[in-house]
XYZ file of C-alpha atoms in Angstrom:
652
model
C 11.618 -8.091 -15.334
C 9.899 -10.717 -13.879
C 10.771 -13.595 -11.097
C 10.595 -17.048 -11.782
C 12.228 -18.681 -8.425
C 15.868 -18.860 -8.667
C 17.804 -15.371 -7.250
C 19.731 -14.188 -10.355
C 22.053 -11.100 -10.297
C 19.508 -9.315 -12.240
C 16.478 -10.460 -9.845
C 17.796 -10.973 -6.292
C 15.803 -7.937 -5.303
C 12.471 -9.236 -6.150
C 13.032 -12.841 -4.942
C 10.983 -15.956 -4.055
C 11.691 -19.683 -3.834
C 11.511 -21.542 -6.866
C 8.083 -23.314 -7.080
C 6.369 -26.256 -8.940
C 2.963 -26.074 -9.532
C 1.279 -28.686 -11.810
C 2.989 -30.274 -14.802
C 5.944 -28.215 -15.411
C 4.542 -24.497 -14.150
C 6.222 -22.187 -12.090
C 5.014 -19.671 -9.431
C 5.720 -16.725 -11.156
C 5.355 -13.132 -8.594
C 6.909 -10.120 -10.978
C 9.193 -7.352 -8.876
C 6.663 -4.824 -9.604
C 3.994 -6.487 -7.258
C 6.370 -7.839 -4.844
C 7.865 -4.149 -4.972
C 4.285 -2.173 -4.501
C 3.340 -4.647 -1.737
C 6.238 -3.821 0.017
C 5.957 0.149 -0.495
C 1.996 -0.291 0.545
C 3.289 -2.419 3.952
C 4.702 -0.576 7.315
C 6.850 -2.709 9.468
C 5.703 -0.652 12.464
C 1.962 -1.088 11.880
C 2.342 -5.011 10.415
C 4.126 -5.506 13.890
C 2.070 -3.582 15.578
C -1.155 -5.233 15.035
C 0.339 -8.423 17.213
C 1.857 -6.592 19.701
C 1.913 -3.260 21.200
C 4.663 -0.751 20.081
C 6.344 2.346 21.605
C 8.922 5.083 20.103
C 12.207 5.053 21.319
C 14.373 7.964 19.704
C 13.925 7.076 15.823
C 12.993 3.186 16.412
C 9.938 1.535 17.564
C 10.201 -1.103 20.062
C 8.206 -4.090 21.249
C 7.641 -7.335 22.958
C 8.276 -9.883 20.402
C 5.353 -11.568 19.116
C 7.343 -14.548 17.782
C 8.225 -15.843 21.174
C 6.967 -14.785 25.291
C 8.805 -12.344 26.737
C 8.291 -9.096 29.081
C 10.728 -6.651 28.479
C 10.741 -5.433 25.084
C 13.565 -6.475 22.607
C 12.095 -6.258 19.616
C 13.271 -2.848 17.188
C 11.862 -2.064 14.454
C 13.531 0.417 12.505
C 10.872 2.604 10.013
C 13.373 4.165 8.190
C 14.828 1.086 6.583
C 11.601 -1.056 7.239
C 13.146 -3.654 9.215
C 13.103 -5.321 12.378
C 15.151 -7.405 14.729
C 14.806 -9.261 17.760
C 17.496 -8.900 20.077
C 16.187 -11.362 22.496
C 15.093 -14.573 19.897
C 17.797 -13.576 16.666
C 15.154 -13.089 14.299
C 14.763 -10.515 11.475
C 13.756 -9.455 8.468
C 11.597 -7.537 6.139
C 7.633 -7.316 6.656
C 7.457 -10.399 4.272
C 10.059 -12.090 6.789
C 8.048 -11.184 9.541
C 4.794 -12.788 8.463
C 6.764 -16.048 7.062
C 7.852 -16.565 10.411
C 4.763 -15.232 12.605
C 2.490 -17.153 10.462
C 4.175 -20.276 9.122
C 3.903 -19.029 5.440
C 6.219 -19.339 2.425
C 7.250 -16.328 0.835
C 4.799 -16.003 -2.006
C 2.178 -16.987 1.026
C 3.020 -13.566 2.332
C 3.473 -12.061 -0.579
C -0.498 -12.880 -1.220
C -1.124 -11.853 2.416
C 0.251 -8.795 2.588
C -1.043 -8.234 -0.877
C -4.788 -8.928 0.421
C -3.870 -6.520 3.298
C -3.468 -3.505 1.150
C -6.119 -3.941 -1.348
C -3.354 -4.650 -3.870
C -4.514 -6.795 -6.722
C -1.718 -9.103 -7.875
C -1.203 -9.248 -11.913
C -2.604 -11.898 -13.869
C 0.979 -13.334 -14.351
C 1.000 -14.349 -10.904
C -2.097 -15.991 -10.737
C -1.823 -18.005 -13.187
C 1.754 -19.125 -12.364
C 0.848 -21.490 -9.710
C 1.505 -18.994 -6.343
C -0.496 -17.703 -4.093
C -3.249 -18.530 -6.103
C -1.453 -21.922 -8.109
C -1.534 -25.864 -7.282
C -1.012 -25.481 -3.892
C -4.352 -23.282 -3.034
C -6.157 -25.358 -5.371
C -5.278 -28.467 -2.658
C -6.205 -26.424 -0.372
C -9.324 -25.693 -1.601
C -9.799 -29.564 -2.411
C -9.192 -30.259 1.365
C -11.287 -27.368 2.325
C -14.706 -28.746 0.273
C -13.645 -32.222 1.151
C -13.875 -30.974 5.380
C -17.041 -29.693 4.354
C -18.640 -32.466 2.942
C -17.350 -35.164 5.672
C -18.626 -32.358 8.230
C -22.086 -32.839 6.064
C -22.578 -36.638 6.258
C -22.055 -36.939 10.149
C -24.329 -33.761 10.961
C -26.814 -35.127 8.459
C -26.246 -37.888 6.737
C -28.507 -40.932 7.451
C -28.230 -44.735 7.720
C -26.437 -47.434 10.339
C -23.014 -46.458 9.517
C -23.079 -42.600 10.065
C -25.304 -43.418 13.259
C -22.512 -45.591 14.357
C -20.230 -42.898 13.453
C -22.306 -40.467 15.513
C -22.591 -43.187 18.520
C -18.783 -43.712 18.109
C -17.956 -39.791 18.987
C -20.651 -39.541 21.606
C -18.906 -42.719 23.843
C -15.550 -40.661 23.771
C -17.159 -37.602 24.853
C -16.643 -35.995 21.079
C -20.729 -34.820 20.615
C -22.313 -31.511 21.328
C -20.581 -28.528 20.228
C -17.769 -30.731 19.623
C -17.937 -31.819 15.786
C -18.484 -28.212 15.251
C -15.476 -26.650 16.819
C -13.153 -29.174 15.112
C -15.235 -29.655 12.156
C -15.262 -33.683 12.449
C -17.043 -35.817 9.650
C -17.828 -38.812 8.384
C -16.620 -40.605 4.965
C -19.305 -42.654 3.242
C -16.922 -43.924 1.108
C -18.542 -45.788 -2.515
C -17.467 -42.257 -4.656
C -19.902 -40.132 -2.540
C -16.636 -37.801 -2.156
C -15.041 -37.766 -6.154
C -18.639 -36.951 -7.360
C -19.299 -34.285 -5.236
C -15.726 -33.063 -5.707
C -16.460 -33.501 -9.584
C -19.466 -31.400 -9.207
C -17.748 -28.470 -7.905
C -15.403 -28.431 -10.777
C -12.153 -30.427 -9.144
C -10.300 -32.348 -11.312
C -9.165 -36.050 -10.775
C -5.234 -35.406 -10.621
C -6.165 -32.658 -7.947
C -8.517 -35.275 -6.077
C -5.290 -37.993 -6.101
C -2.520 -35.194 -5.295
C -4.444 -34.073 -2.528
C -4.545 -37.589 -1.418
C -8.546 -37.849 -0.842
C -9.012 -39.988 -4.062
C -7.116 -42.862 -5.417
C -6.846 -43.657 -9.132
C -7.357 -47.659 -9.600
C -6.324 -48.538 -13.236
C -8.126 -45.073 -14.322
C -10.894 -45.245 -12.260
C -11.329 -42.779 -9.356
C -11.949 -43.912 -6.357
C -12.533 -42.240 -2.350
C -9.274 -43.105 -0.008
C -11.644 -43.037 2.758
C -13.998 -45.433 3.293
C -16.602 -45.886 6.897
C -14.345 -43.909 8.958
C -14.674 -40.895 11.786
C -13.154 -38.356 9.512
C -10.962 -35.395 11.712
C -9.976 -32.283 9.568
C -5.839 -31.524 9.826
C -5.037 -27.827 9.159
C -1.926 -26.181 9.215
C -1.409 -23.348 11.618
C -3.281 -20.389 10.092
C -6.392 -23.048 10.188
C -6.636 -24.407 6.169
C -7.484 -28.119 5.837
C -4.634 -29.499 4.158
C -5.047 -33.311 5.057
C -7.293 -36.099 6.990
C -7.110 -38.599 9.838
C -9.770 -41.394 9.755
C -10.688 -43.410 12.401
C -12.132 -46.569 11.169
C -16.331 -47.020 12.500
C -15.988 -50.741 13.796
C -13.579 -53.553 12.874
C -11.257 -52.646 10.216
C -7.948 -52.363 9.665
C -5.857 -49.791 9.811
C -7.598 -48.224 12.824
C -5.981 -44.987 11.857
C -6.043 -43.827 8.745
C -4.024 -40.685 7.810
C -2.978 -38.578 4.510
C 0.107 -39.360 2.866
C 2.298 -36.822 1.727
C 1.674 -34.197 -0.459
C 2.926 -30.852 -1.981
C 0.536 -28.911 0.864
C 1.223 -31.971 3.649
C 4.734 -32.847 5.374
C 4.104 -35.022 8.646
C 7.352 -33.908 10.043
C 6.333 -30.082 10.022
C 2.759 -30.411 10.793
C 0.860 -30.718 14.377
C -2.677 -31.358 14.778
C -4.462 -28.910 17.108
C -1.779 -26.091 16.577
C -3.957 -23.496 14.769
C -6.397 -23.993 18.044
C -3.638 -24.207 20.232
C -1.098 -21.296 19.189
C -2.884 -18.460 21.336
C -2.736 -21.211 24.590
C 1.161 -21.902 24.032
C 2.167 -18.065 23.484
C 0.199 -17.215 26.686
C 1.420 -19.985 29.114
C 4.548 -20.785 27.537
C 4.695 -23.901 27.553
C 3.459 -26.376 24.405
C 2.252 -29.871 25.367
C 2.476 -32.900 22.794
C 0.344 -35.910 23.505
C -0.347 -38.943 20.025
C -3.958 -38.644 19.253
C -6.791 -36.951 17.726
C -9.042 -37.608 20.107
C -6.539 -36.930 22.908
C -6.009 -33.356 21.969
C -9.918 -32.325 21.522
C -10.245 -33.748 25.036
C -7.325 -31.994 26.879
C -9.070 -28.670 24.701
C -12.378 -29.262 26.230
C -11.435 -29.717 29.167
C -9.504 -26.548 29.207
C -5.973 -27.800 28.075
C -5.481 -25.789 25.400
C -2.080 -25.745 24.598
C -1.927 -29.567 23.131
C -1.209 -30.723 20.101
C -0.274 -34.087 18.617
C 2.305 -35.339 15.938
C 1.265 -37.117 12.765
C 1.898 -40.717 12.778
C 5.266 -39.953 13.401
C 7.517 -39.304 16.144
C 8.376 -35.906 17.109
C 10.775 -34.083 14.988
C 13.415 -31.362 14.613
C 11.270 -29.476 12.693
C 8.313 -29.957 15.032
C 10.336 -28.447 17.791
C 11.321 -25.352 15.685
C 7.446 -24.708 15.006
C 6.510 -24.943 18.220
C 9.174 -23.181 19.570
C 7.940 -20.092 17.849
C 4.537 -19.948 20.008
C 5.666 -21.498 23.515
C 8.317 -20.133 25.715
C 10.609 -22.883 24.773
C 9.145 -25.281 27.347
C 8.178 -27.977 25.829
C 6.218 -31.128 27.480
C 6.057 -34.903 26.002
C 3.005 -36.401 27.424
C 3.468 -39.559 27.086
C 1.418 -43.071 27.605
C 1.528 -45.116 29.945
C 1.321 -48.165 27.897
C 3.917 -50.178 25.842
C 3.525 -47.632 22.972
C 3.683 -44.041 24.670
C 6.988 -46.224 26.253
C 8.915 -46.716 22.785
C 7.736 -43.096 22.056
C 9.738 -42.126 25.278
C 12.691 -44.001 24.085
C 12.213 -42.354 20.996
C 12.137 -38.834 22.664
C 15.624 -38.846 23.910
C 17.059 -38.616 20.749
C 16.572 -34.849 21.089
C 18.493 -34.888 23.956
C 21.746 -32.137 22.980
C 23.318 -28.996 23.539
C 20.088 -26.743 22.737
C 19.062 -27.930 26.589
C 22.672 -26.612 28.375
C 22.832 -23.444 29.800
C 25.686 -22.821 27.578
C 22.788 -22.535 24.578
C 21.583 -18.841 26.302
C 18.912 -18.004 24.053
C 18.657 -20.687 21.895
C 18.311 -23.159 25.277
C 14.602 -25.303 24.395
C 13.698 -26.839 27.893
C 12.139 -30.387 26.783
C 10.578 -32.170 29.454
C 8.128 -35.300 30.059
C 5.599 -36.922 31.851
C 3.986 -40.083 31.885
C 0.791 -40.730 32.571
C -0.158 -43.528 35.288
C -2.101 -46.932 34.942
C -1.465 -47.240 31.674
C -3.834 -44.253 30.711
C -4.208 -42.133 27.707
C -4.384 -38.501 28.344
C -8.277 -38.842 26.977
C -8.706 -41.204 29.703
C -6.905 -39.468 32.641
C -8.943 -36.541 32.562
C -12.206 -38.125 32.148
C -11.302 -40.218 35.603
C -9.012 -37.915 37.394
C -9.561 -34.514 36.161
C -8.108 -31.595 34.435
C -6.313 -30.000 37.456
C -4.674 -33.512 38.256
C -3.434 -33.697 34.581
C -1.871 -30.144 35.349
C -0.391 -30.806 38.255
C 1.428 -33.565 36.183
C 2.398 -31.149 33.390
C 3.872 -28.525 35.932
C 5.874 -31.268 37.544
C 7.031 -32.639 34.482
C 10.768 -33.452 34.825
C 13.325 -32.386 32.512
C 13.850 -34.745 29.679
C 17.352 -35.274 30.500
C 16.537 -36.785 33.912
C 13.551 -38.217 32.344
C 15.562 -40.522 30.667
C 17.863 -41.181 33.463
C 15.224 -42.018 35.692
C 13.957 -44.457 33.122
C 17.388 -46.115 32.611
C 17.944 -46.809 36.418
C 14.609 -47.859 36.420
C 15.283 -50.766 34.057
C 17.790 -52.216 36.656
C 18.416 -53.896 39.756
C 20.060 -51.240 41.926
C 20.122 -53.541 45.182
C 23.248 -55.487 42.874
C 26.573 -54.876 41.486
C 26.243 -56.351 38.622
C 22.635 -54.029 38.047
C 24.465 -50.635 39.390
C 26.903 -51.213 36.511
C 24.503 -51.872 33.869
C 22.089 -48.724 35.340
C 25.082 -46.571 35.677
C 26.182 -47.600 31.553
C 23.001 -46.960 30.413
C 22.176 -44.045 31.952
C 25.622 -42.369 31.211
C 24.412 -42.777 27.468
C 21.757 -39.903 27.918
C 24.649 -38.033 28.714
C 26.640 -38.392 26.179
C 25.092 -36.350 23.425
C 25.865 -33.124 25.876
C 29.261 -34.471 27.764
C 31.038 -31.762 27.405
C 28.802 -29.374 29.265
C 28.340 -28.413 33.277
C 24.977 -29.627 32.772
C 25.988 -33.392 32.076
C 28.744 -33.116 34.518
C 26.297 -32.179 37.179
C 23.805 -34.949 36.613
C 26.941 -37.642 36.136
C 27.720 -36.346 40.021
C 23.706 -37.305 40.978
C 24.080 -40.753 39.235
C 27.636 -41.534 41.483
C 25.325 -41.187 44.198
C 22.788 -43.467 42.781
C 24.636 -46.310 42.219
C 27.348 -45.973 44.956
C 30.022 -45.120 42.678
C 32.776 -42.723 43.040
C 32.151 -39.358 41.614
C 35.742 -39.270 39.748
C 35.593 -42.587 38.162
C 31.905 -41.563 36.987
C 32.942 -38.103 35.253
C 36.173 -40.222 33.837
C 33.045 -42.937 32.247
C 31.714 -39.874 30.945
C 34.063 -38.201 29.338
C 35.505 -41.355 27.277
C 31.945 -41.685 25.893
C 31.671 -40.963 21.999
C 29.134 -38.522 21.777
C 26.050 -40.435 19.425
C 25.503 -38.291 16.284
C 23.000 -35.371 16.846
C 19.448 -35.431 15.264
C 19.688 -32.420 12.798
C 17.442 -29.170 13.663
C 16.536 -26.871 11.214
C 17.401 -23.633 13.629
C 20.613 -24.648 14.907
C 22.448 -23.193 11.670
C 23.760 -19.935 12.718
C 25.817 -17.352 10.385
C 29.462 -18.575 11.866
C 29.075 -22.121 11.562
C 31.952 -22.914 9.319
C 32.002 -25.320 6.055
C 31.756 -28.937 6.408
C 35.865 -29.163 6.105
C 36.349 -27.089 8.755
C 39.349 -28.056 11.485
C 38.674 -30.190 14.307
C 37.112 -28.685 17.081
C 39.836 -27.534 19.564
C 39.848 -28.921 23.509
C 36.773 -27.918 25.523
C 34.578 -27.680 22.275
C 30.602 -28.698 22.678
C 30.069 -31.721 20.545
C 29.967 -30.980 16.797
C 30.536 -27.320 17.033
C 34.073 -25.093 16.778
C 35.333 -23.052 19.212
C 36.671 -19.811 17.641
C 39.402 -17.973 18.914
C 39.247 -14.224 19.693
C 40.572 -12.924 16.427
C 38.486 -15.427 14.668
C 35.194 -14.228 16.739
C 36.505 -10.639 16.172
C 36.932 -11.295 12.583
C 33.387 -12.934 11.851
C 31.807 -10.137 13.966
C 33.390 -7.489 11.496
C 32.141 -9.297 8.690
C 29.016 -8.915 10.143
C 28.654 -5.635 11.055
C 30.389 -4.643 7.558
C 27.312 -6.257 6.102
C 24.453 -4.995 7.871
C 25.710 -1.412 7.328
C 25.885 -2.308 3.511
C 22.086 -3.863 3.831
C 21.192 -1.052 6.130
C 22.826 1.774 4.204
C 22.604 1.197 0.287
C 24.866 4.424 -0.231
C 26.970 3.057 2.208
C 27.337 -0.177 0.245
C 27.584 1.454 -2.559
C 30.770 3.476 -1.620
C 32.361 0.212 -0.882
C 31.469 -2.317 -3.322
C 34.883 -3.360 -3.980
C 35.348 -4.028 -0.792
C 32.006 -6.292 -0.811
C 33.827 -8.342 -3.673
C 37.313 -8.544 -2.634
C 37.075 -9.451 0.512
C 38.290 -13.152 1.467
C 34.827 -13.815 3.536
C 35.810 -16.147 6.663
C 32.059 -17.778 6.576
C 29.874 -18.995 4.093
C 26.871 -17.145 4.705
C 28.715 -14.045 4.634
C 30.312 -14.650 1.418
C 26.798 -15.599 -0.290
C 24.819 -12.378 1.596
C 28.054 -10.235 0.179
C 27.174 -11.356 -3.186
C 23.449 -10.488 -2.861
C 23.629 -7.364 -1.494
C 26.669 -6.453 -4.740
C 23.343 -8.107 -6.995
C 20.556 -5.845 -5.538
C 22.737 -2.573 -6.103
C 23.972 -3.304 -9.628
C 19.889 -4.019 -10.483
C 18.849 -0.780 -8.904
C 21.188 1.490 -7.139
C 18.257 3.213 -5.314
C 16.732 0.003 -4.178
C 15.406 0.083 -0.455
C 17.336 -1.576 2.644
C 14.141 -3.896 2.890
C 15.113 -4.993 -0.455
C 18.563 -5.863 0.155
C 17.380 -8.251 2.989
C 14.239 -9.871 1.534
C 16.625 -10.975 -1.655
C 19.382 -12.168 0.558
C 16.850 -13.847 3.152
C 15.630 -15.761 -0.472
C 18.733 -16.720 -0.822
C 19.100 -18.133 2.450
C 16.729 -17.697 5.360
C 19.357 -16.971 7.742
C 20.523 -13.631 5.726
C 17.897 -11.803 7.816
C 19.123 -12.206 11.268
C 22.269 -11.164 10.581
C 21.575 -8.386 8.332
C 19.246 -6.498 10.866
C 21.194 -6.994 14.131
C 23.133 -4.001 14.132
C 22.616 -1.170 15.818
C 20.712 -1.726 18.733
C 21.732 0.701 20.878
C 22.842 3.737 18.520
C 25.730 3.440 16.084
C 28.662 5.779 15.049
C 28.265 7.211 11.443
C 27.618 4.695 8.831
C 30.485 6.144 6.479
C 33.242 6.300 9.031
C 32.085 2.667 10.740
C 31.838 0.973 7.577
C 35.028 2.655 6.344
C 37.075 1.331 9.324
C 35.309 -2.171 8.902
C 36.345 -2.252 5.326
C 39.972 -1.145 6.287
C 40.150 -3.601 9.240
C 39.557 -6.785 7.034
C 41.833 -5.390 3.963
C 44.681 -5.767 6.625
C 43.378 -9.334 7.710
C 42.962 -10.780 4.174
C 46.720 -9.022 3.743
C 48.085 -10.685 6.654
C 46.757 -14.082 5.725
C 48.389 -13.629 1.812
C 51.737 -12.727 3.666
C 51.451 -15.668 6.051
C 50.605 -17.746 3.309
C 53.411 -16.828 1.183
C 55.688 -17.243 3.965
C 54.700 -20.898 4.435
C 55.459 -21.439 1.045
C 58.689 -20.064 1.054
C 59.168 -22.085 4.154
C 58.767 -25.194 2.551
C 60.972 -24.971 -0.554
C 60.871 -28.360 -2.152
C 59.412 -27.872 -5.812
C 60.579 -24.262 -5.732
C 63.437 -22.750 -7.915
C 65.905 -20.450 -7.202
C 63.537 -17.417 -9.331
C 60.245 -18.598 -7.783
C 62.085 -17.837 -4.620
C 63.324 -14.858 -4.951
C 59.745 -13.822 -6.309
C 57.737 -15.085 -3.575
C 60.635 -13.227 -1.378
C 60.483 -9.606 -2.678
C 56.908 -10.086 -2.677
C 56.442 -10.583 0.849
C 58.636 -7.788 1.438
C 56.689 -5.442 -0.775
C 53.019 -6.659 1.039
C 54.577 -6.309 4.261
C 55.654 -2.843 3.442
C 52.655 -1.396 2.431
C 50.528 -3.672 5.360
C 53.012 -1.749 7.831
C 51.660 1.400 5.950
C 47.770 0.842 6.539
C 48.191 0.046 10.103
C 49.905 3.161 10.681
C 47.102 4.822 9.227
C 44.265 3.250 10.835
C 42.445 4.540 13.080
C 39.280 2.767 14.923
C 36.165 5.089 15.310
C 33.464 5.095 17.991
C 31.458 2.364 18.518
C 33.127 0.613 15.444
């Protein structure tokens, strides 16, 4: 069998993301390699190689390497082959490990771990487009493309590379400096599409890798006279360009547009340089420019980075939340620009910054810079140390954008305390509901000589702005989009479960990482797998996956289970490696009582059901009655039976 994308029944095991690559190809990665990479990789030693591990009992534990911590809460199980981060929520396979440690898709890995251990991947997978498909083959455009800008400003010759050259050296950008970030120069007139020619590229990978353009058939170089700066994603491959325009032209900055290897919303320049800096201090800083970022580098700031063109994203947050210690600093401008990018900012502003988060809090905070100065500029007149200072005193982003709210008005007024206090009472809103907002409402009474009860009223008749989506706020329990209301004292967005709900969705759970963790034990209760009445999505779709990977291969390995149902969605991992953290009861009995335990729930639901029916008897005859009736009689007999006969276990 073979894998072509799309997790089937018959191929959930072996499965990876469906793919385009080129005109109507498909990454194509068969079960047997995926299978004899995985059998060739150990968990332990993959993990082990970023951060020290030490046995505990049967498990290996460890500081996580996917986010800073210093007491170990990372196990990694070597009988399975799996892993789990008690402290962060992540887990997985070894595949899920390096997707997330590295930034990598799956058959990314797949290639990676391949490469590892000497395994040579089958022809079939070559030429189906992944590792080895479309997307390296933009890479490898980018890649000779770097090279040959890095070419023409080291040696290239004539008044426009000079001024080039003469351009880098007034912002402090010469020395060792081209070098380190491999800067170039475009000539522009072809020089690029023939050289690219001449090492065997063809045109439609020149135009999707969006360094050519194709005028009316004829192929022409997107960048023309322009400071050339290399943009690689995080493991360090060129995938795009930035040009800064030598002289008077227009635009002044010049980047890639999208493409299949390219997505400005995901990707920060600097990060590949910057990723050791973050995970050792912690904290990530995010400033607008090129130039900005080698500066703050070589002057020793090396945990900076800078967005794309675009504002800061969701998705940015999540990547760069995986190498700091979820402090995160906006540095902005001081100038009318960096300003709109700090009204911009506060759109991130929700309940990922409360308290009430725990460990999925982010702590987003700003700065901006004086005089009107760009960071490039600051440290060249003030210093390195003075820029950290600044960073280390960088305030919250919540009262960030309070500050900058009251700032706006005439507090020394009425009229101005009432606009300051409106305004700033809409930074709260997004988190209202929390102690956090409640606190800072109490500052602001202060502020603008209000009274603190008529202040917490303003805020709590506020309509909460809709969130900005993140891509790592999805969580296992969230329920489907027609969910009920949330109840009173709910965050924004979110439901608040009662205890037999929680209870319920944690039983689920557990019931499902035994099955993952324990094929025999799934095995033994694959009806239960089907018939149960799954509360949450996710549950009912890893269920399904884990009933797929047995009926292919009843002797297939835990790791198995959860790299299929991770394909099928990312957040399968997590919960399918949580359990057992500090010892469980045995597997049979546990999963037994689990099984048991939500029989009787999906039975009590059918009765209450039925009961509301028979409540409600318009449309109902006499028979249909009587039916639904001696129904509910006969359920509730035989419900009253079970719970008589079960019994909880240990640890259960």
């Amino acid at each position: 069998m073979r894998y072509t994308g799309k997790a089937t029944a018959a191929g959930a095991r072996g499965a990876c993301r469906n793919r385009r690559s080129g005109k109507g190809r498909r990454a194509i990665i068969s079960d047997d390699d995926i299978q004899k990479v995985r059998e060739a990789t150990d968990v332990v030693a993959l993990i082990g190689e970023r951060s020290p591990v030490r046995r505990r009992g049967r498990d290996f534990w460890c500081c996580c390497p996917l986010h800073n911590e210093k007491t170990p809460s990372l196990k990694i199980d070597p009988s399975t082959q799996l892993w789990h981060c008690f402290g962060c929520g992540a887990g997985g396979d070894a595949f899920g490990f390096l997707m997330k440690a590295d930034d990598l898709t799956f058959p990314e890995a797949v290639q990676k771990l391949a490469d590892r251990a000497h395994i040579e991947l089958s022809e079939e997978a070559r030429r189906g487009g992944a590792p080895r498909g479309r997307r390296e083959r933009l890479k490898a455009v980018c890649a000779e493309t770097a090279e040959f800008y890095h070419l023409q400003l080291m040696r290239g010759k004539g008044p426009e590379v000079e001024a080039a050259r003469k351009y880098l050296g007034s912002r402090g950008l010469g020395g060792r400096v081209p070098n380190d970030w491999q800067l170039g120069f475009a000539p522009g007139r072809e020089a690029l599409t023939r050289h690219l020619a001449a090492k065997g590229f063809k045109p439609d990978e020149m135009v999707e890798a969006n360094v050519a353009l194709d005028r009316n058939g004829r192929l022409r170089d997107r960048f023309f006279n322009r400071v050339m700066f290399p943009i690689k994603d995080v493991q360090g491959d060129c995938i795009a360009f930035g040009g800064r325009v030598v002289g008077k032209g227009e635009p002044k900055y010049l980047n890639s547009q999208e493409t299949p290897i390219f997505r400005k919303s995901q990707v920060l320049y600097g990060l590949d340089h910057a990723k050791a800096a973050m995970a050792a201090t912690g904290t990530a800083v995010v400033v607008e420019g090129y130039t900005d970022v080698i500066m703050l580098h070589e002057a020793g700031l090396r945990n900076v980075v800078a967005t794309l063109g675009t504002a800061l994203t969701a998705r940015h947050l999540r990547v760069l939340s995986r190498h700091a210690q979820h402090r995160i600093v906006y540095l902005f401008d001081g100038d009318a620009a960096g300003q709109r990018a700090a009204d911009r900012a506060l759109q991130f502003i929700d309940d990922s910054m409360t308290p009430e988060a725990g460990r999925l809090k982010i702590d987003l905070a700003a700065v901006t810079l004086p005089d009107d100065l760009d960071p490039a500029d600051f440290v060249a007149q003030r210093g390195a140390d003075e820029l950290r200072r600044l960073i280390d005193s960088a305030q919250p982003l919540v009262q960030y954008g309070i500050d900058r709210r009251l700032d706006a008005h005439d507090l020394s007024t009425p009229e101005g305390r009432s606009a300051a206090l409106h305004d700033a009472l809409l930074v709260l809103a997004p988190i209202k509901e929390s102690l956090l907002a409640k606190d800072y409402a109490r500052q602001l009474a202060l502020r603008v000589r209000a009274r603190e009860e008529d202040v917490l009223d303003a805020l709590a008749r506020l309509a909460p702005p809709r969130q900005v989506a993140r891509a790592d706020e999805e969580d296992a329990d969230r329920p489907p989009q027609d969910a009920p209301a949330p109840r009173d004292g709910a965050a924004p967005g979110q439901r608040r479960f009662s205890p037999a709900e929680s209870s319920r969705l944690r039983f689920e759970r557990e019931l499902l990482s035994l099955a993952a963790r324990h094929p025999r034990v799934g095995l033994a209760h694959a009806d239960a797998l089907a018939s149960t009445q799954w509360r949450a999505p996710l549950h009912a779709t890893v269920a399904q996956s884990i009933l797929d990977a047995l009926a292919a291969d009843p002797s297939v390995s835990p790791a198995a289970i959860v790299g299929a149902a991770a394909q099928r969605d990312p957040r399968a991992a997590s919960l399918l490696t949580s359990g057992g953290r500090s010892g469980e009861a045995d597997p049979a009995q546990t999963a037994a009582f689990l099984a048991e335990e939500l029989a009787i729930g999906d039975a009590e639901e059918a009765i209450a059901d039925l009961r509301a029916r028979l409540a409600d008897p318009r449309g109902l005859d006499p028979d249909e009655a009587d039916f639904i009736f001696q129904s509910i009689a006969g359920m509730q007999k035989d419900l009253t039976r079970r719970k008589m006969a079960h019994r909880p276990v240990s640890n259960a």
